[in-house]
Coordinates of C-alpha atoms in Angstrom, one line a residue:
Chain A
X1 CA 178.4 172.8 86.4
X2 CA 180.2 170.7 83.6
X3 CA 179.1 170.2 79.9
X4 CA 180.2 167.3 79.2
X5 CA 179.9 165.8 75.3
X6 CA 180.2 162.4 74.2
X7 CA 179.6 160.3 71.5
X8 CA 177.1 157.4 71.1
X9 CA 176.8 154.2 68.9
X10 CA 173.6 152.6 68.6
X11 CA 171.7 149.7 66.3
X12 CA 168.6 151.7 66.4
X13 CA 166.4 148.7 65.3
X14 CA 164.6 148.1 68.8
X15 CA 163.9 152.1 69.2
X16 CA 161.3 154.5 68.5
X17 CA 164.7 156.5 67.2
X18 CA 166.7 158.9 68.9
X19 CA 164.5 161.7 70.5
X20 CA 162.2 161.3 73.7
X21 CA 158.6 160.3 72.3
X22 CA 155.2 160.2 74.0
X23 CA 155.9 155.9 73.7
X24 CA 158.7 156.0 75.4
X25 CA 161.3 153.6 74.6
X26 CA 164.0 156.0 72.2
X27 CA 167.6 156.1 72.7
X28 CA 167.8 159.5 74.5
X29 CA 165.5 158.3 77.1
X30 CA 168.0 155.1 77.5
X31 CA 171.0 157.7 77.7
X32 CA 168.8 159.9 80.6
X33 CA 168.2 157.1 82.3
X34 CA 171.7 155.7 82.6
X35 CA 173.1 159.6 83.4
X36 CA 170.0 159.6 85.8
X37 CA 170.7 156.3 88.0
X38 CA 174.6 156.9 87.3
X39 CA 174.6 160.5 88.9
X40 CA 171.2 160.8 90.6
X41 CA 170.3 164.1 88.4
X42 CA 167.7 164.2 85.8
X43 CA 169.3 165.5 82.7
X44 CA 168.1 166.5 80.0
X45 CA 170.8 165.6 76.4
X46 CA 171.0 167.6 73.7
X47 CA 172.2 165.6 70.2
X48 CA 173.4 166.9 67.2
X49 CA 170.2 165.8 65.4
X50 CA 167.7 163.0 65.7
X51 CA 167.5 160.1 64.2
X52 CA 164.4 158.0 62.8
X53 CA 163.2 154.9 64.3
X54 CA 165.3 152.1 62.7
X55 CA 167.9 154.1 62.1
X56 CA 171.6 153.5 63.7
X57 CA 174.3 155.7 64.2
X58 CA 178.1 154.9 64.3
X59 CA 178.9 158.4 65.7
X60 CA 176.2 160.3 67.5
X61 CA 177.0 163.3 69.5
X62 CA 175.3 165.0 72.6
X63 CA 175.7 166.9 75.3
X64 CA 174.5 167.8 79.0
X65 CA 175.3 169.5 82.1
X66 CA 175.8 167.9 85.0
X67 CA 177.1 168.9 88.8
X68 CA 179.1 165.2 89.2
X69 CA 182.6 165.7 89.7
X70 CA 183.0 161.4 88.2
X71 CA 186.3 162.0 86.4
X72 CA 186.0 162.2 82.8
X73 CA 187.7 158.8 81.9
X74 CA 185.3 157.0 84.1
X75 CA 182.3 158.0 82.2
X76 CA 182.0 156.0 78.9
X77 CA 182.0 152.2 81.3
X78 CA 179.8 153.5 83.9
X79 CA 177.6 154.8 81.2
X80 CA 177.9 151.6 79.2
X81 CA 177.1 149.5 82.6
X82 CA 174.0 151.5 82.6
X83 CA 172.6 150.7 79.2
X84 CA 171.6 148.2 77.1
X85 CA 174.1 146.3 75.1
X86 CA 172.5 147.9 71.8
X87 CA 173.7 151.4 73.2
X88 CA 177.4 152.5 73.4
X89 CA 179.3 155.2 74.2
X90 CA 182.2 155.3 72.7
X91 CA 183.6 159.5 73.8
X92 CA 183.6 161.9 76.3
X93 CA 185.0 165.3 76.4
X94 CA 184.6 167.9 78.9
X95 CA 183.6 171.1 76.5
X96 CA 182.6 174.9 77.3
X97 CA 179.4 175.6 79.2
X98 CA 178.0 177.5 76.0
X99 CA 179.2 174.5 73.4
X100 CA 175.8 173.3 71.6
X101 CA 175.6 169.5 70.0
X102 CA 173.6 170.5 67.4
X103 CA 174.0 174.0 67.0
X104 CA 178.0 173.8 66.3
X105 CA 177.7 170.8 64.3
X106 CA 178.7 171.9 61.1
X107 CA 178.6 168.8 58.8
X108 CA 177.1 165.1 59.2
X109 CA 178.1 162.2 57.2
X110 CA 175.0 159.9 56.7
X111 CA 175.8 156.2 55.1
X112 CA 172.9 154.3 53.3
X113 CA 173.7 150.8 52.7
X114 CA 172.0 148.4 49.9
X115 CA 172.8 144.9 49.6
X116 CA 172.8 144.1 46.1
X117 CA 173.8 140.4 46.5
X118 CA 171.2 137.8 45.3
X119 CA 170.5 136.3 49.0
X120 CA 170.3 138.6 52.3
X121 CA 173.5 138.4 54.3
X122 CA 171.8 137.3 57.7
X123 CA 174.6 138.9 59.8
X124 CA 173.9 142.2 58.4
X125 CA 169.6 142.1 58.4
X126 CA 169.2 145.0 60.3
X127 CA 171.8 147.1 58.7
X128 CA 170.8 146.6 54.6
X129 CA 168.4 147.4 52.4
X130 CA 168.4 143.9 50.2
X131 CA 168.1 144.6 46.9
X132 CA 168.7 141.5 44.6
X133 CA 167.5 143.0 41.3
X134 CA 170.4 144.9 39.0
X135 CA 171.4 148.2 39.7
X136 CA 173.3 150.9 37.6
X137 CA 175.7 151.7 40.7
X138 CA 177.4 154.6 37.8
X139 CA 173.9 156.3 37.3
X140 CA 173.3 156.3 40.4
X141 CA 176.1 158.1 41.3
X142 CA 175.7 160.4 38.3
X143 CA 171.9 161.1 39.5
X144 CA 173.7 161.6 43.4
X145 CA 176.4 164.0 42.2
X146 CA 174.0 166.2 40.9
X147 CA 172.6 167.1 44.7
X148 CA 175.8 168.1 45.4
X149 CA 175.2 172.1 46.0
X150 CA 173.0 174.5 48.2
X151 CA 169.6 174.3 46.9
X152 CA 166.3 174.4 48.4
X153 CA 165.4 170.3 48.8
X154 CA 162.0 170.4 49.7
X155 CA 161.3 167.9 47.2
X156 CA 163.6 165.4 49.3
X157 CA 161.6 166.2 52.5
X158 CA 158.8 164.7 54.5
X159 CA 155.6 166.4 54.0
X160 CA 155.7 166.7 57.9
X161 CA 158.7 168.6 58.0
X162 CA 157.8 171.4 60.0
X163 CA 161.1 173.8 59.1
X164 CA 160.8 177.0 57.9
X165 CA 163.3 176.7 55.4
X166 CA 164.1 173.8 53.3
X167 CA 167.6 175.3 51.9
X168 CA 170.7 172.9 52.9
X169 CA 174.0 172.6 51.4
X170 CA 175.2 168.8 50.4
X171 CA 179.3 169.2 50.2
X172 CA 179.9 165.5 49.4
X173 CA 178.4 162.1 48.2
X174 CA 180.0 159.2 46.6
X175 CA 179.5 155.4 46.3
X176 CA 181.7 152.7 47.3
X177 CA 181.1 148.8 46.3
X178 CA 182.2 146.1 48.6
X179 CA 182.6 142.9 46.9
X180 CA 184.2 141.0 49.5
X181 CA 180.9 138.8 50.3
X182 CA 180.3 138.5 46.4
X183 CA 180.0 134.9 45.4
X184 CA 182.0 133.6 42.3
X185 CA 180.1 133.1 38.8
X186 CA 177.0 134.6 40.8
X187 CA 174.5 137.6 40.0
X188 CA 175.6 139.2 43.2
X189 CA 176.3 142.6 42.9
X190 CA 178.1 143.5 46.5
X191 CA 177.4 145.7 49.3
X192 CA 176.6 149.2 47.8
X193 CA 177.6 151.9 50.6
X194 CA 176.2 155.6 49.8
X195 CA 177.7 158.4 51.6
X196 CA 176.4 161.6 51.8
X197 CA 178.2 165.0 53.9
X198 CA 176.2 167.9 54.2
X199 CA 175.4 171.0 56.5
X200 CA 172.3 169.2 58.1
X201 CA 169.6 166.9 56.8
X202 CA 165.7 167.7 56.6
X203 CA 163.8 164.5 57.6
X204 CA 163.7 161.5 55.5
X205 CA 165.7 163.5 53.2
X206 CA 168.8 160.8 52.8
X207 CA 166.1 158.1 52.5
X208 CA 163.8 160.3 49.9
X209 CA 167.8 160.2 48.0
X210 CA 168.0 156.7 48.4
X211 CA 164.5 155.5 47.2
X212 CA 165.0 157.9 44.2
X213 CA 168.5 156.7 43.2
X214 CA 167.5 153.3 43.9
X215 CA 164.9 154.5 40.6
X216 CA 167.6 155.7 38.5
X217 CA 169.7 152.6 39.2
X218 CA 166.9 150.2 38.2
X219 CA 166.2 152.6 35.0
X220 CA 162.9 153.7 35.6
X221 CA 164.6 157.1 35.8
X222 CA 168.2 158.8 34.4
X223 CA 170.6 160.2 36.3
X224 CA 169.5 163.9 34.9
X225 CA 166.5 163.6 35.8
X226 CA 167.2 164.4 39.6
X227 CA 168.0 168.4 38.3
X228 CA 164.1 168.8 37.4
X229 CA 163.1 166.9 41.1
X230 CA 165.6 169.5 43.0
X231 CA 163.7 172.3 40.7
X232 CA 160.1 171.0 41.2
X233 CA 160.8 172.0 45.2
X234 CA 157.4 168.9 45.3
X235 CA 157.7 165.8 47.6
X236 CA 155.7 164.5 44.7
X237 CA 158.3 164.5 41.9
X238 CA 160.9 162.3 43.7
X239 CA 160.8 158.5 44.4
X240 CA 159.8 156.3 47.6
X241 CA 161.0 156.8 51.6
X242 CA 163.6 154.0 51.3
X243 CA 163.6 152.0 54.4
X244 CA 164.7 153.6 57.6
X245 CA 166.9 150.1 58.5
X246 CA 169.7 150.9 55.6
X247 CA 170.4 154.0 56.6
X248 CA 172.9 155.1 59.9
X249 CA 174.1 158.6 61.1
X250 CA 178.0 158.0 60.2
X251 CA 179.9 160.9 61.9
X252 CA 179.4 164.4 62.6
X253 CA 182.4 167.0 62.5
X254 CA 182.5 170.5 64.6
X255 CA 185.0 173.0 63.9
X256 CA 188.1 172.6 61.4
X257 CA 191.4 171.8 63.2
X258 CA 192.6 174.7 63.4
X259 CA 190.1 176.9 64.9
X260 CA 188.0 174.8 67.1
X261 CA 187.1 176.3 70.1
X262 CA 184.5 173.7 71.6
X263 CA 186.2 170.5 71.2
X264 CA 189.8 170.5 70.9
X265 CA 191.8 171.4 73.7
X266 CA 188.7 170.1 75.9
X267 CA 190.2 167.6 78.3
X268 CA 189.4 164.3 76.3
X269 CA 188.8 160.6 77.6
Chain B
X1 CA 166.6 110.0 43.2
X2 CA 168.9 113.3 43.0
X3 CA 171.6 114.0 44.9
X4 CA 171.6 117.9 45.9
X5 CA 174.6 119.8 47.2
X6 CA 173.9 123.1 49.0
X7 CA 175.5 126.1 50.9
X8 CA 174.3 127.6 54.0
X9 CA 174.8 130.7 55.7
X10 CA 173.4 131.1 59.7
X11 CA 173.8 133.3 62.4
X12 CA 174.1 130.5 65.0
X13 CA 173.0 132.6 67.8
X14 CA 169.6 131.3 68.3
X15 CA 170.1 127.9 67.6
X16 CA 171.8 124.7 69.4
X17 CA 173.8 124.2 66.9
X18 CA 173.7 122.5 63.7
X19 CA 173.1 119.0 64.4
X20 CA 169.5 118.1 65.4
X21 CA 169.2 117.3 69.1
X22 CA 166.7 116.3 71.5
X23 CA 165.7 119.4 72.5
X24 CA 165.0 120.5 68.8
X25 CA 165.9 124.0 67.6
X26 CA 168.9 123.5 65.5
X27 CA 170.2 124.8 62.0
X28 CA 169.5 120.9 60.3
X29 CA 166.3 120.8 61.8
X30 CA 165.3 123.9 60.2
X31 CA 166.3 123.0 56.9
X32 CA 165.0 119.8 57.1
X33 CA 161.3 121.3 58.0
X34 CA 162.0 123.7 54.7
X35 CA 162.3 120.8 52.4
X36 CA 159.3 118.8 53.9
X37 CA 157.5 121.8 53.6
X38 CA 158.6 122.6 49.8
X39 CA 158.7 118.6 48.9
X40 CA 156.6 116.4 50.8
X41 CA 159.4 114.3 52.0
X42 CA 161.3 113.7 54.8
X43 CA 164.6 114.1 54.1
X44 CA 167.7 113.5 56.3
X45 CA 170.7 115.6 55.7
X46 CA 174.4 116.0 55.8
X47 CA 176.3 118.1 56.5
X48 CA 180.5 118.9 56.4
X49 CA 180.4 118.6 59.8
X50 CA 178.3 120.0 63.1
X51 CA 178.9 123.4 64.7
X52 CA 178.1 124.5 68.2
X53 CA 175.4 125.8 70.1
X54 CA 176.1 130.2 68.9
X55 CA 178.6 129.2 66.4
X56 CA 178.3 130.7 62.9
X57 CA 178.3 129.6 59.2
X58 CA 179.3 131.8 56.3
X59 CA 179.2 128.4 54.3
X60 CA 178.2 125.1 55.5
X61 CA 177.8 122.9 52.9
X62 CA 175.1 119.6 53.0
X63 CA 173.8 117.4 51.1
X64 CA 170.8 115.4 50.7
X65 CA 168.5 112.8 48.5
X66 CA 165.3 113.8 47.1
X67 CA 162.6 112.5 44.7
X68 CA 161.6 115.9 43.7
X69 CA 161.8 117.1 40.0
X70 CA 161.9 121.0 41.4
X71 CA 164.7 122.5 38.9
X72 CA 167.9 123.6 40.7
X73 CA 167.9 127.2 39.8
X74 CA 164.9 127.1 42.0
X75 CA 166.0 125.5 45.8
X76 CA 167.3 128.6 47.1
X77 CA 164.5 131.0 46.8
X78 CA 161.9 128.1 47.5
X79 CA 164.1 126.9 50.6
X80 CA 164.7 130.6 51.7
X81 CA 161.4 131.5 52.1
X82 CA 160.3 128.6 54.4
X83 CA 163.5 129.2 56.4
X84 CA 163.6 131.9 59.5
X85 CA 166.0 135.1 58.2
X86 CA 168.7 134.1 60.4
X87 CA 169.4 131.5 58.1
X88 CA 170.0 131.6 54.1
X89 CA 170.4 129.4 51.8
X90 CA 173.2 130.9 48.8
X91 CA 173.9 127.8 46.9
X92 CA 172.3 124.2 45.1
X93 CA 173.8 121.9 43.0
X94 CA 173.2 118.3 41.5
X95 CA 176.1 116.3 42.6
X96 CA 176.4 112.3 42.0
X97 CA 174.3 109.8 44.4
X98 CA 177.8 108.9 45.9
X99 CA 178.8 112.4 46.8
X100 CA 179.0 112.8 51.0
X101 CA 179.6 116.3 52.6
X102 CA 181.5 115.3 55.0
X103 CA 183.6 112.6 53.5
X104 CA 184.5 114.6 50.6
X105 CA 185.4 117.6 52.7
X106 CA 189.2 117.8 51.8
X107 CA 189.8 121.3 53.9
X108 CA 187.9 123.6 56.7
X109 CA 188.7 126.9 57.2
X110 CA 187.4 128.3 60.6
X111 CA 187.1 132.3 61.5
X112 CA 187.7 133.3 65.3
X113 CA 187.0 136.8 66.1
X114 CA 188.1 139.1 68.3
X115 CA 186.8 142.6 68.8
X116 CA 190.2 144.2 70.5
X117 CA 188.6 147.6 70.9
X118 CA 188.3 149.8 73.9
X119 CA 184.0 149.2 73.4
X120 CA 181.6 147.0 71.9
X121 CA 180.6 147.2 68.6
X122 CA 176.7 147.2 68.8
X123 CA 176.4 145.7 65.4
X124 CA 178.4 143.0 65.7
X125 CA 177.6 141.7 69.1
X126 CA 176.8 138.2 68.2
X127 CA 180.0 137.7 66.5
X128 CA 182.7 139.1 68.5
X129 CA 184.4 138.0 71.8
X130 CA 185.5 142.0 73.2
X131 CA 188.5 141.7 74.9
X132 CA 189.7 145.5 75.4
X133 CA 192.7 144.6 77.2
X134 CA 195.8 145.1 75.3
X135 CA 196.9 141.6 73.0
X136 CA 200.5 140.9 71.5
X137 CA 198.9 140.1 68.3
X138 CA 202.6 139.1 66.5
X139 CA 202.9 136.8 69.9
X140 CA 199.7 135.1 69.1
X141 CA 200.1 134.7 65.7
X142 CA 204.0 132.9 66.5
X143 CA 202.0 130.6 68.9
X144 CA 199.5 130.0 65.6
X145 CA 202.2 129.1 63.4
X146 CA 203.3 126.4 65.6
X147 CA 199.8 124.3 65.5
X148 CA 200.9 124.0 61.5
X149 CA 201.3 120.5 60.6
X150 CA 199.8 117.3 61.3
X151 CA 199.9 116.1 64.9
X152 CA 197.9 114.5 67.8
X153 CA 195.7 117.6 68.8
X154 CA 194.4 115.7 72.1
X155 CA 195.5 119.3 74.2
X156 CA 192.9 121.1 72.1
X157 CA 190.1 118.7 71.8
X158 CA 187.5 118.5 74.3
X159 CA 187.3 116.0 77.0
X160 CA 184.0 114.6 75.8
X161 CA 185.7 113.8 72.0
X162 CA 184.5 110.7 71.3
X163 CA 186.5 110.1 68.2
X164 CA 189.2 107.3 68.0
X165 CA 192.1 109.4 66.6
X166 CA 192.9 113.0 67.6
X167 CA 195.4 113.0 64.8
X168 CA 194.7 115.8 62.5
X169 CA 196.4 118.2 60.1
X170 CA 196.3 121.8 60.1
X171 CA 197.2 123.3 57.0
X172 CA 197.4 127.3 57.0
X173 CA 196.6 129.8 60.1
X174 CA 197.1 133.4 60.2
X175 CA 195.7 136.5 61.3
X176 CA 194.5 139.6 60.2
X177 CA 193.6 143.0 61.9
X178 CA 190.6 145.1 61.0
X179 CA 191.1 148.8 62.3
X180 CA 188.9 150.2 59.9
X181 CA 186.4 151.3 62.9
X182 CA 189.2 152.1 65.1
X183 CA 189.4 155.7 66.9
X184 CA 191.7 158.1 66.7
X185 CA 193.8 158.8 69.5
X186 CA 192.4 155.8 71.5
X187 CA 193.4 152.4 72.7
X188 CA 191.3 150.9 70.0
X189 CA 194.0 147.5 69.1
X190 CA 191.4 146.7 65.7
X191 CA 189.4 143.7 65.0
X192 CA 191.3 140.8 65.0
X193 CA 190.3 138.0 62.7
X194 CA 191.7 134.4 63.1
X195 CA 191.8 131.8 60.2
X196 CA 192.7 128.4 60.7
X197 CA 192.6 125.6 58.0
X198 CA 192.8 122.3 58.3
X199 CA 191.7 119.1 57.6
X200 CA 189.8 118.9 59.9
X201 CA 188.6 119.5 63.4
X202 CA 187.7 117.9 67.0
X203 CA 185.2 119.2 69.2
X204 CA 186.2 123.0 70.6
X205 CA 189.2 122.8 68.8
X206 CA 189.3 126.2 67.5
X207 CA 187.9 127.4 70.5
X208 CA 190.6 125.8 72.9
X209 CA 193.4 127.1 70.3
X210 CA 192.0 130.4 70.7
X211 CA 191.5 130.2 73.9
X212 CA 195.1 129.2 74.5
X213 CA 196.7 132.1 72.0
X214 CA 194.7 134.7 74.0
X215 CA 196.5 134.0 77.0
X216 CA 199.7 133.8 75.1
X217 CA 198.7 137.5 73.8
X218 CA 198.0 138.7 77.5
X219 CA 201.3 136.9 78.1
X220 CA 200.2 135.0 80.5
X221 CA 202.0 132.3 78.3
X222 CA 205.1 132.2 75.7
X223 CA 204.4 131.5 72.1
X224 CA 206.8 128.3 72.2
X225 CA 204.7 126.8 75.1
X226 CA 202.7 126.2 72.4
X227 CA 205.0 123.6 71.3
X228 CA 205.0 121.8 75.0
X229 CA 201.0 121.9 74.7
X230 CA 200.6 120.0 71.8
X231 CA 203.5 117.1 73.0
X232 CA 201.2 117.0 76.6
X233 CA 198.5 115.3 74.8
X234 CA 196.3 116.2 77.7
X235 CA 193.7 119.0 77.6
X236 CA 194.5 120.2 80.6
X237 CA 197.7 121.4 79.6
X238 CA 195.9 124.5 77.2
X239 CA 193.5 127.3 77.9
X240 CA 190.0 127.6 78.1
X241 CA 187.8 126.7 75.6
X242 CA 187.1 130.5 73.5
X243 CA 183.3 131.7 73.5
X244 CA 181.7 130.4 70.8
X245 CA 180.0 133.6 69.7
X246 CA 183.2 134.3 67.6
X247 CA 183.2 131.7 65.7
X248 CA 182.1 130.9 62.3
X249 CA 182.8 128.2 59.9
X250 CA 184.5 130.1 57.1
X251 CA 184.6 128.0 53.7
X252 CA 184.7 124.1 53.4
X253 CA 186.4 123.2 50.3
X254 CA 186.1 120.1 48.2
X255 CA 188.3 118.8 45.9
X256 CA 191.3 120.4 44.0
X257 CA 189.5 122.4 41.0
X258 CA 191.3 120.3 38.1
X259 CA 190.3 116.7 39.6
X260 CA 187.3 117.8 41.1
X261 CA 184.9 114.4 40.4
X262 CA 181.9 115.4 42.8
X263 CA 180.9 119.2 42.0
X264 CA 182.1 121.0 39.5
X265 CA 180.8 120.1 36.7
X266 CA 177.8 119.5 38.4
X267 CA 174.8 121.6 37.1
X268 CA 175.1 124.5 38.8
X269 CA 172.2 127.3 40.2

């Protein structure tokens, strides 16, 4: 047997999100199928994390084991052939047989973007939460920099969330403002991307963020107020789900350089 | 009456183009049914010029007569929310009964896209031609330089151009690479972006020009054929006409800012 892992880049907007549901009709069943009719085994792929319906990713990793000898560099086009145009993979690797998607994973990048222009940008609709009204982009980031740390986020969670612990550690965040689709002598604000690296993500926490900073930028709260919502360890004390349609898994990293044993020095596409 | 000046963004995807047709279904239509539907009247309007059946607008300007006292700060949001997403519109002014789009157009800027990557981009589908095969970008961009100028442009104009003159001047063309989504270690060659300005355009011209400098960046031509092209006068002498799902009318421009007679100084939203 091979484990092979790839990478996977999806506009999530037709999905029910990443993981097989009851409904049918997610991303990984799209993936199974094209392994499936590509290799004539049923597989079953393991991703570094799941994504909510609506959401896209620009770098989603998985694995799976598979008996097919199809050399490595044929993979990503015959996969591609094999699924819809919405869905593509983008990286293979041929990894250890005990190398785990999710479990090496050790930190994801997930990007949140707002358009803060006063008219929606139709070529971006399903990628942007539109947001004409004015933000304060510097509180926000002051309010984001301050979940920065280990701490228990429960607050930031679904009430659904069904983890044990609700500890995670966010290493980076930071805001960046594209202006380049910001018309002259207009109220438009640009493109306001939010990034946000941490050791893994309870669910709807980067959108329970958003909806919350999206609060502090419109000054219905201050930046300082997100240390008493972290404390409060209460769904209730933070701010809205912010739409799942905003918000794409960006990239997720394994091992540093120099010591990583399950992806470099795998035999790459 | 008032003479109102607009902008209009599109994704030309589901539409057959701007200019109304038989078969119905096209940008003008569409805004023509917004402005009965907010005024009462029906209102024929102009535009800088027609695009094709999936070509896009980042800003197509038009212009049209109404009766209705509606204050201008007012057209876009009233306009935008009779108008499907896919089409948006960012700007209104109040411009002099003698003011034409199309006449007064003094220069066009056109955007060609090329998605040079090894895959597909999911999100941008709709507005980039994927051509993974290695280009000789600085080749293309030599065969660009030589359409500069003002010449008979019959080589690059469709057959069915009906216009009495192919004469036209081009005025500034060059090209950009995006590699911002590139990936390490790959064959990835970037986004490549294609501006051309000029004073105008024929039918497919920017098409058929791109068309031509593809196969001058496969090599399958030199960049100095270009030269020969343009002297055959004859259509069949170039390459195929581009896909139009690249395309986007870029920015129509007006007159110089210092003698500008027709809008500015026009009330503005």
């Amino acid at each position: 047997m091979r484990n092979l892992f790839m990478k996977v880049t999806y506009d999530g907007t037709h999905y029910f999100g990443f993981q097989t549901q009851p409904e049918g009709n997610t991303v990984q069943d799209m993936l199974e199928q094209a392994i499936a009719h590509l290799t004539g085994e049923t597989v079953k792929i393991t991703a570094s994390g799941r994504t909510d319906a609506g959401v896209h990713a620009y770098g989603q990793p998985f694995n799976f084991e598979t008996a097919s000898q199809i050399p490595l560099e044929r993979w990503c086009l015959a996969l591609n052939a094999r699924l819809p145009e919405d869905i593509v993979v983008t990286e293979a690797y041929e990894v250890p047989l005990s190398f785990h998607s999710r479990r090496a994973a050790k930190r994801k990048t997930y990007r949140y973007t707002i358009n803060g222009n006063r008219f929606p940008d139709p070529f971006q609709l399903r990628y942007q939460f539109h947001h004409p009204v004015a933000l304060d982009v510097p509180a926000m980031e002051e309010g984001l920099k301050k979940l920065i740390g280990t701490y228990d986020y429960t607050s930031f969670a679904s009430r659904k969330s069904t983890k044990t612990s609700h500890v995670r550690t966010i290493f980076s965040a930071h805001m960046e403002i594209d202006r380049s689709m910001c018309r002259p002598d207009s109220s438009d604000q640009g493109v306001i991307h939010t990034y946000i690296t941490g050791s893994g993500f309870l669910q709807h926490m980067v959108r329970i963020i958003m909806g919350t900073l999206i609060q502090v930028g419109e000054g219905k709260r201050k930046p300082e107020d997100i240390t008493g919502i972290l404390a409060a360890c209460n769904r209730a004390a933070a701010g809205p789900t912010a739409m799942a349609k905003g918000l794409a898994l960006w990239n997720v990293s394994y091992e540093d350089p120099g010591e990583q044993a399950g992806v470099t020095g795998s035999k790459k596409l």
